[in-house]
Amino acid sequence: MKSFLTLLLALISVSCVQKNKTDLNIEKTKPPFVWEAANVYFLLTDRFNNGDKSNDINFNRTEKTGKLRGFEGGDIKGVTQKVKEGYFTDLGINAIWMTPIVEQIHGGTNEGTGLSYGFHGYWTRDWTNLDPNFGTKEDLHELIDEAHKRGIRILLDAVINHTGPVTDKDPVWPSDWVRTEPQCDYKSYETTTTCTLVKNLPDIRTESNEAVSLPQQLVDKWKQEGRYEKELAELNEFFKRTGYPKAPRFYIIKWLTDYITEFGIDGYRVDTVKHTEEYVWQEFKKECDYAFAEYKKNNPEKVLDDNQFYLVGEVYNYGISAAKAFDFGDKKVNYFDNAFNSLINFETKWNAAQMPMEEMFKKYSNLLEDDLKGFGVLNYLSSHDDGQPFDPNREKPFETATKLLLCPGASQVYYGDESARSLVIEGTVGDATLRSFMNWEVVQNDSRTKEILNHWQKLGQFRANHPAIGAGIHQMITQKPYVFYRSYKKEDFNDIVVIGLDLPKGEKTLDVSKVFNDGDLLFDSYSNQKIKVKKGVIKVDSDYNVVLIEKE
């Protein structure tokens, strides 16, 4: 009897030890969120999902527009709906970037494209208010809360460079706020910054340090809405705290950073960066950091982690090969130091089309570990205003996912990449062809689309679970078959994965001796099976030509 009790106690002890060890492993291996490795989903708020049909028409925006040039009903509630359904989680998305949601011009313009409304969000009328077509402040609070519950960050889109166009409903801002000429010719630094981007897009005088009064149209609007005194008091408090002159850019910086302190957004994608003086972005970062610290101090229960506020900039035509220096021809500018954590990488689509994967992956890894150490790039293969995407007709959706989601750096999934939403729409003019409504019906009903989506989901989830993919060091193991590993270390967190691509279907043998030890238990996340290392190799029997190997 005594022997039996001893044995029983021993078994219980081992069981408890094993349970505790497992619990410790789960805690220890929970991946930290790393912005340099983020998987960002970029959507046009108006074109993703209509969660509230009651807000589809506002400000009498009822005139007939050019094709895909008007509001189509997408809103913040629609994004929240998909967050709750787990759509983003299933895709391995850990950050969502939405086009601007501030109040847009009420009228429309016709610049040879047919009538256009500000559905895209880049034609600001009032930075302090949400456009009712997109939703309410309550809607935004709910979206951020629901996203944060699932470990998903929210990026809003910041525009400081310009107001919306002038229309019969939208008067030009005062001349001490904006310039209406000359139009940029992009031949030098000055003719890229001190000018209007295009015709009828008033340019904010961001270089000015002269104090200006509020535009009368804002004063009248706020008085009508019953919030003039409140807005004025907040502005006075901001300028008193900072000591900034009441120059145009500082008003806008104040208005944009309010979204941090009020809602707890996690970052900004910043529009038209190179069209604004670089010191403006250093000032913007300073105030964003202050606002984020204030939010965390005032809302300790809502703090996700110790990541800083994230700024990713759109420096049009910046490529990773340039490292930190963007060349205007007559001047080179570093937008990273003291400003941006990351820049959008306009080069990825060309590299993906012209370079073997190993050459591309190695190049990106080396640059991110050397010249760009401590910073990042946001890679994309299609976007809302790039008329030459990697695969416009969606003939290569599997290849697109593989090259984008496994590339070192952060990844930008453009809405519909994962569902092969066509980027060639008959009857459209210009960038409207890139901006059709999300193809939900096809996602739900088409078997081919479901296969494509499944591939994006597997790669996306693996990426989200392993910061090594985006932020780790890349090392090829074998060229044929193409097998490589990525390794990442942050404090006591170690992450290492092995990935095989273009492999034969059926049984495949991979050399993992450089990474794992004999007897190690591994898991192929793509085919969902356990594997054991024997004599430095693993054998995977699956119907797929991809393996995603992690430690069991």
XYZ file of C-alpha atoms in Angstrom:
552
model
C 0.000 0.000 0.000
C 2.845 2.349 0.934
C 4.562 1.641 -2.403
C 1.355 2.394 -4.297
C 0.889 5.727 -2.482
C 4.506 6.654 -3.142
C 4.070 5.883 -6.829
C 0.807 7.842 -6.956
C 2.370 10.880 -5.295
C 5.290 10.685 -7.692
C 2.962 10.584 -10.680
C 0.968 13.560 -9.341
C 4.206 15.440 -8.768
C 5.432 14.754 -12.321
C 2.041 15.714 -13.699
C 2.101 19.018 -11.812
C 5.651 19.726 -12.900
C 4.770 18.974 -16.497
C 1.644 21.128 -16.276
C 3.571 24.015 -14.760
C 6.303 23.622 -17.363
C 3.711 23.718 -20.104
C 2.086 26.787 -18.602
C 5.462 28.474 -18.342
C 6.239 27.638 -21.947
C 2.946 29.065 -23.123
C 3.621 32.273 -21.190
C 7.222 32.468 -22.295
C 6.541 31.792 -25.964
C 3.628 34.199 -26.321
C 4.987 36.399 -29.101
C 5.491 40.081 -28.342
C 3.954 42.534 -30.762
C 6.718 44.079 -32.878
C 5.878 46.962 -35.225
C 8.821 46.082 -37.483
C 7.118 42.728 -38.133
C 3.494 43.864 -38.147
C 0.898 42.482 -40.539
C -1.120 45.577 -41.427
C -4.479 45.482 -43.212
C -5.091 48.641 -45.241
C -8.681 49.451 -46.170
C -10.659 52.321 -47.621
C -13.204 52.963 -44.898
C -15.929 53.683 -47.469
C -15.221 50.575 -49.550
C -14.773 47.752 -47.040
C -18.047 46.898 -45.309
C -21.338 48.723 -44.749
C -22.304 48.232 -41.120
C -24.829 51.071 -40.909
C -26.961 51.872 -43.950
C -28.594 54.815 -42.167
C -25.461 56.976 -42.605
C -24.902 56.366 -46.323
C -25.944 59.862 -47.495
C -25.003 63.122 -45.752
C -24.625 66.806 -46.683
C -26.831 66.230 -49.732
C -24.052 64.367 -51.555
C -26.498 62.990 -54.070
C -25.201 64.110 -57.459
C -24.203 61.469 -59.972
C -20.470 60.786 -59.854
C -17.899 59.219 -62.121
C -17.608 55.446 -61.724
C -16.336 54.565 -58.216
C -16.001 58.285 -57.418
C -18.769 58.590 -54.828
C -19.558 57.275 -51.360
C -20.611 53.619 -51.362
C -21.574 53.017 -47.736
C -18.563 51.514 -46.004
C -18.100 52.744 -42.448
C -16.448 52.235 -39.066
C -19.245 49.947 -37.891
C -18.560 47.736 -40.901
C -14.923 47.358 -39.868
C -15.955 46.596 -36.275
C -18.352 43.929 -37.535
C -15.507 42.106 -39.296
C -13.280 42.481 -36.224
C -15.960 40.800 -34.100
C -16.470 38.043 -36.679
C -12.754 37.205 -36.445
C -12.040 38.015 -40.082
C -8.840 39.892 -39.272
C -7.723 37.422 -36.617
C -8.126 34.555 -39.084
C -5.931 36.497 -41.534
C -3.206 36.988 -38.936
C -3.733 40.741 -39.049
C -2.429 42.586 -35.999
C -2.925 46.184 -37.170
C -5.608 47.889 -39.260
C -4.937 51.115 -41.175
C -8.022 52.974 -42.329
C -8.144 55.906 -44.722
C -8.935 59.251 -42.996
C -12.278 59.425 -41.215
C -12.379 63.185 -40.497
C -15.133 65.330 -41.969
C -14.726 65.743 -45.715
C -15.710 68.559 -48.054
C -19.453 68.627 -48.579
C -19.334 69.243 -52.308
C -17.698 67.408 -55.178
C -15.174 68.262 -57.856
C -14.844 67.408 -61.512
C -11.255 67.364 -62.732
C -11.741 65.238 -65.849
C -12.785 62.107 -63.957
C -16.463 62.800 -63.574
C -17.794 64.267 -60.326
C -15.829 63.052 -57.284
C -16.737 63.209 -53.601
C -14.267 62.815 -50.742
C -15.099 59.155 -50.069
C -11.378 58.385 -49.768
C -10.934 60.692 -46.784
C -8.083 62.880 -48.048
C -10.174 66.034 -48.652
C -10.469 67.477 -45.155
C -13.012 70.126 -44.224
C -12.792 69.812 -40.413
C -10.043 67.847 -38.629
C -11.942 67.951 -35.321
C -14.995 66.038 -36.460
C -15.727 62.622 -37.962
C -17.527 62.524 -41.278
C -21.010 61.095 -40.621
C -20.637 58.892 -43.694
C -17.920 57.026 -41.772
C -19.647 57.044 -38.392
C -19.587 58.591 -34.950
C -17.055 58.957 -32.161
C -18.930 56.224 -30.310
C -18.376 53.951 -33.330
C -14.646 54.700 -33.232
C -14.432 53.969 -29.501
C -16.134 50.620 -30.073
C -13.851 49.698 -32.969
C -10.701 50.414 -30.974
C -11.970 48.568 -27.897
C -12.994 45.498 -29.905
C -9.750 45.488 -31.889
C -7.599 45.850 -28.777
C -9.408 42.944 -27.110
C -8.076 40.805 -29.944
C -4.557 42.237 -29.983
C -5.191 44.303 -33.118
C -3.827 47.851 -33.296
C -5.615 50.714 -35.061
C -3.824 53.181 -37.342
C -5.603 56.289 -38.520
C -4.445 58.299 -41.520
C -3.054 61.799 -40.944
C -3.161 64.620 -43.490
C -1.320 67.852 -42.613
C -0.260 68.890 -46.107
C -3.554 70.099 -47.599
C -7.240 70.827 -47.140
C -9.926 69.514 -49.444
C -10.597 71.106 -52.840
C -12.604 74.298 -53.206
C -16.218 73.753 -54.290
C -19.439 75.766 -54.287
C -20.081 74.270 -50.822
C -16.496 74.450 -49.553
C -14.811 77.878 -49.628
C -11.041 78.228 -49.732
C -9.301 78.657 -46.378
C -7.701 82.086 -45.651
C -4.537 82.984 -47.561
C -2.429 82.988 -44.383
C -3.420 79.313 -43.964
C -3.076 77.996 -47.528
C -1.533 78.698 -50.919
C -3.411 77.896 -54.105
C -0.407 78.201 -56.443
C 2.075 77.361 -57.852
C 1.412 73.716 -58.652
C 4.266 71.328 -57.810
C 6.532 70.168 -60.633
C 8.555 67.809 -58.359
C 11.903 68.799 -59.915
C 13.482 69.914 -56.642
C 12.922 70.008 -52.884
C 11.270 73.432 -53.044
C 9.033 72.608 -56.005
C 7.843 69.531 -54.116
C 7.093 71.211 -50.782
C 6.135 74.864 -51.335
C 3.364 74.255 -53.854
C 0.031 72.528 -54.404
C 0.064 68.799 -55.100
C -2.450 69.150 -57.906
C -4.791 71.802 -59.234
C -7.453 72.976 -56.743
C -5.941 71.282 -53.690
C -4.984 74.165 -51.369
C -1.592 73.602 -49.729
C -1.231 74.274 -45.994
C 1.553 76.783 -45.296
C 3.402 74.286 -43.127
C 6.638 76.282 -43.349
C 5.085 79.345 -41.697
C 5.667 80.332 -38.073
C 3.313 83.302 -38.278
C 0.338 83.280 -35.924
C -3.018 82.983 -37.708
C -6.628 83.187 -36.574
C -9.063 80.338 -36.987
C -10.693 80.238 -40.436
C -14.059 81.942 -40.256
C -15.785 78.932 -41.769
C -14.607 76.808 -38.817
C -15.668 79.439 -36.287
C -19.145 79.626 -37.843
C -19.402 75.850 -38.088
C -18.374 75.234 -34.469
C -20.745 77.927 -33.190
C -23.593 76.335 -35.115
C -22.665 72.946 -33.628
C -22.437 74.436 -30.136
C -18.782 73.623 -29.497
C -16.886 76.787 -30.371
C -16.013 77.726 -26.769
C -14.822 74.202 -25.996
C -12.627 73.992 -29.111
C -11.172 77.448 -28.452
C -10.364 76.625 -24.819
C -8.582 73.420 -25.852
C -6.542 75.265 -28.466
C -5.511 77.934 -25.969
C -4.470 75.246 -23.495
C -2.429 73.461 -26.185
C -0.569 76.585 -27.267
C 0.041 77.577 -23.641
C 1.502 74.145 -22.805
C 3.700 73.855 -25.882
C 4.736 77.459 -26.473
C 4.261 76.944 -30.218
C 3.206 79.929 -32.332
C -0.381 79.775 -33.544
C 0.840 78.796 -37.010
C -1.267 76.592 -39.307
C 0.638 73.336 -38.797
C 0.375 73.458 -35.010
C -3.415 73.769 -35.090
C -3.562 70.641 -37.233
C -1.047 68.773 -35.079
C -3.218 69.544 -32.055
C -6.363 68.337 -33.805
C -4.726 65.094 -34.944
C -3.148 64.244 -31.594
C -6.562 64.620 -29.941
C -7.473 61.283 -31.527
C -4.668 59.718 -29.501
C -5.674 61.131 -26.117
C -9.400 60.622 -26.672
C -9.503 57.236 -28.393
C -6.152 55.558 -27.770
C -5.252 54.918 -31.398
C -1.908 53.149 -31.740
C -0.365 55.003 -34.653
C -0.707 57.163 -37.718
C 0.010 56.493 -41.332
C 1.044 59.950 -42.519
C 0.049 61.183 -45.964
C 2.171 63.189 -48.448
C 5.249 63.290 -46.206
C 7.749 64.607 -48.748
C 5.471 67.541 -49.574
C 5.953 68.940 -46.079
C 9.159 70.186 -44.435
C 10.904 67.403 -42.518
C 11.011 69.327 -39.219
C 7.202 69.289 -39.198
C 7.305 65.527 -38.751
C 9.728 65.822 -35.857
C 7.297 68.245 -34.213
C 4.415 65.884 -34.989
C 6.237 62.925 -33.443
C 6.968 64.904 -30.268
C 3.293 65.735 -29.795
C 2.133 62.218 -30.716
C 4.484 60.747 -28.117
C 3.228 63.213 -25.509
C -0.404 62.420 -26.304
C 0.200 58.654 -26.199
C 1.923 58.931 -22.820
C -1.036 60.960 -21.542
C -3.490 58.364 -22.824
C -1.586 55.531 -21.138
C -1.355 57.479 -17.874
C -5.084 58.241 -17.900
C -6.162 54.770 -19.061
C -3.783 52.253 -17.440
C -6.311 49.439 -17.808
C -6.317 49.890 -21.598
C -2.554 49.820 -22.149
C -1.667 46.929 -24.456
C 2.118 46.888 -23.983
C 5.144 49.164 -23.805
C 5.334 49.848 -27.546
C 5.667 53.499 -28.476
C 3.249 55.369 -30.704
C 3.852 54.291 -34.289
C 4.378 56.622 -37.234
C 4.676 55.248 -40.759
C 5.179 57.755 -43.538
C 4.174 57.868 -47.169
C 7.197 59.344 -48.929
C 5.994 58.676 -52.447
C 8.523 56.568 -54.391
C 10.743 55.903 -51.381
C 12.370 52.468 -51.671
C 14.264 50.366 -49.149
C 17.407 50.538 -51.314
C 17.704 54.228 -50.387
C 18.041 53.253 -46.715
C 17.466 56.475 -44.746
C 18.043 59.040 -47.468
C 15.301 60.183 -49.848
C 16.805 62.035 -52.808
C 14.952 65.063 -54.216
C 17.692 65.598 -56.792
C 19.039 68.741 -55.183
C 18.723 67.579 -51.576
C 18.659 64.336 -49.566
C 16.360 64.087 -46.558
C 16.332 61.586 -43.686
C 12.735 61.122 -42.556
C 13.516 58.379 -40.030
C 15.585 59.969 -37.269
C 13.462 61.780 -34.680
C 10.353 61.329 -36.817
C 9.149 58.112 -38.466
C 9.435 54.556 -37.175
C 8.879 53.289 -40.691
C 8.283 54.351 -44.287
C 6.097 52.719 -46.909
C 8.344 50.807 -49.301
C 7.343 51.560 -52.901
C 10.064 49.243 -54.178
C 8.627 45.900 -53.052
C 6.424 45.350 -56.097
C 9.389 45.781 -58.459
C 11.645 43.540 -56.374
C 8.933 40.868 -56.225
C 8.576 40.936 -60.005
C 12.256 41.081 -60.940
C 14.286 39.314 -58.234
C 14.470 35.689 -57.100
C 12.934 35.350 -53.651
C 16.224 34.540 -51.949
C 17.911 37.599 -53.402
C 15.007 39.790 -52.337
C 14.676 38.333 -48.833
C 18.417 38.529 -48.185
C 18.595 42.122 -49.417
C 15.766 43.239 -47.137
C 17.138 41.376 -44.130
C 20.611 42.868 -44.575
C 19.330 46.445 -44.950
C 17.012 46.159 -41.960
C 19.821 44.737 -39.832
C 22.329 47.345 -40.958
C 21.463 50.765 -42.453
C 17.890 50.682 -41.130
C 18.611 49.026 -37.768
C 16.008 50.161 -35.248
C 13.594 51.279 -37.970
C 11.365 49.530 -40.456
C 9.638 49.520 -43.824
C 6.050 48.708 -44.727
C 6.046 46.502 -47.832
C 3.111 46.313 -50.226
C 2.283 44.804 -53.602
C -0.943 46.723 -54.258
C -2.398 49.922 -52.865
C -5.050 52.615 -53.282
C -3.058 55.025 -55.443
C -0.379 52.916 -57.143
C -1.487 52.435 -60.733
C 1.116 49.723 -61.347
C 0.432 47.006 -58.770
C 2.271 43.693 -58.772
C -0.721 41.699 -60.034
C -3.574 43.953 -61.240
C -5.590 41.145 -62.850
C -5.122 38.859 -59.839
C -3.521 36.095 -61.819
C -0.942 35.364 -59.079
C -2.759 35.587 -55.719
C -0.811 32.720 -54.123
C 2.545 34.118 -55.213
C 1.493 37.573 -53.999
C 0.759 36.231 -50.519
C 3.986 34.244 -50.327
C 6.252 37.080 -51.426
C 4.529 39.732 -49.327
C 3.865 37.883 -46.089
C 7.238 36.143 -45.918
C 9.311 39.204 -46.819
C 11.415 40.806 -44.067
C 9.840 44.044 -42.858
C 6.218 44.823 -42.032
C 3.545 43.788 -44.539
C 0.635 45.831 -45.873
C -2.269 43.716 -47.065
C -4.507 45.908 -49.231
C -8.166 45.043 -48.783
C -9.047 42.350 -51.298
C -5.486 41.118 -51.821
C -6.572 38.047 -49.894
C -9.713 37.565 -52.005
C -8.277 38.426 -55.429
C -10.473 41.530 -55.733
C -9.742 42.803 -59.228
C -7.768 46.014 -59.616
C -8.929 46.470 -63.203
C -12.491 47.812 -63.293
C -13.964 48.710 -66.673
C -15.275 52.238 -67.014
C -13.141 53.810 -64.301
C -10.655 56.660 -64.681
C -7.346 56.805 -62.811
C -7.002 55.369 -59.336
C -10.733 54.614 -59.074
C -9.960 51.236 -60.666
C -8.094 50.275 -57.484
C -10.979 51.156 -55.187
C -13.934 48.892 -55.858
C -16.065 47.659 -52.960
C -14.771 44.599 -51.117
C -15.922 41.418 -52.899
C -17.642 39.757 -49.928
C -20.062 37.712 -52.035
C -17.179 36.010 -53.838
C -15.364 35.431 -50.531
C -18.400 33.604 -49.172
C -19.442 31.615 -52.223
C -16.542 30.959 -54.615
C -14.442 27.834 -53.977
C -11.360 29.181 -55.762
C -11.465 32.372 -53.693
C -11.759 30.295 -50.523
C -8.557 28.445 -51.477
C -6.762 31.742 -52.022
C -8.053 33.122 -48.729
C -6.953 29.971 -46.928
C -3.386 30.447 -48.193
C -3.347 34.067 -46.995
C -4.739 32.976 -43.637
C -2.126 30.293 -43.058
C 0.779 32.551 -43.955
C -0.715 35.499 -42.082
C -1.298 33.600 -38.859
C 2.192 32.116 -38.992
C 3.627 35.591 -39.511
C 1.606 37.026 -36.617
C 2.770 34.216 -34.316
C 6.426 34.665 -35.252
C 8.078 38.121 -35.189
C 11.134 36.388 -36.661
C 9.502 36.460 -40.098
C 9.284 40.233 -40.352
C 11.899 41.391 -37.857
C 14.341 38.473 -37.772
C 17.580 37.660 -39.535
C 17.178 35.711 -42.771
C 19.464 32.794 -43.633
C 19.111 30.350 -46.527
C 19.581 26.647 -45.695
C 19.308 25.101 -49.134
C 18.632 26.616 -52.545
C 17.023 23.482 -54.009
C 14.645 22.827 -52.417
C 14.344 26.441 -51.292
C 14.497 26.344 -47.507
C 15.469 29.162 -45.151
C 15.204 30.132 -41.518
C 14.535 33.357 -39.647
C 15.698 34.069 -36.106
C 14.717 36.852 -33.738
C 15.612 37.698 -30.167
C 14.167 40.356 -27.892
C 15.119 40.277 -24.220
C 14.200 36.734 -23.057
C 12.053 35.983 -26.118
C 13.671 33.802 -28.774
C 11.928 32.953 -32.013
C 13.148 30.750 -34.840
C 11.261 29.275 -37.786
C 12.098 27.252 -40.881
C 10.204 27.829 -44.131
C 10.237 25.800 -47.316
C 8.808 27.065 -50.615
C 8.287 25.625 -54.095
C 8.564 22.119 -52.676
C 7.227 18.951 -54.309
C 3.808 17.774 -53.249
C 3.752 14.524 -51.337
C 6.712 13.567 -49.163
C 9.524 16.120 -48.936
C 12.772 16.004 -46.996
C 14.240 19.165 -45.457
C 17.623 19.645 -43.848
C 17.090 21.474 -40.536
C 20.364 20.529 -38.858
C 21.522 24.174 -38.719
C 18.487 25.097 -36.671
C 17.081 22.153 -34.729
C 18.506 19.156 -32.857
C 17.828 15.482 -33.358
C 14.750 14.496 -31.415
C 13.206 17.963 -31.503
C 9.448 17.900 -31.952
C 8.345 20.332 -34.634
C 5.064 21.393 -36.187
C 4.216 22.267 -39.779
C 1.621 25.010 -39.491
C 0.724 24.797 -43.166
C -0.325 21.135 -43.189
C -1.150 21.005 -39.477
C 1.044 18.032 -38.546
C 3.721 17.129 -36.009
C 7.208 16.113 -37.148
C 10.317 14.843 -35.397
C 13.899 15.676 -36.361
C 15.903 12.547 -37.238
C 19.545 12.718 -38.328
C 19.249 16.442 -39.000
C 16.291 16.188 -41.372
C 12.520 16.187 -41.265
C 10.112 14.447 -43.598
C 6.830 16.180 -44.320
C 4.121 14.363 -46.240
C 1.486 16.800 -47.455
C -0.396 17.886 -50.544
C 1.165 21.350 -50.347
C 4.348 22.861 -51.726
C 4.869 25.056 -48.646
C 6.012 24.146 -45.134
C 5.984 26.486 -42.143
C 8.013 24.873 -39.372
C 7.962 25.935 -35.729
C 9.040 24.286 -32.489
C 6.298 22.145 -30.941
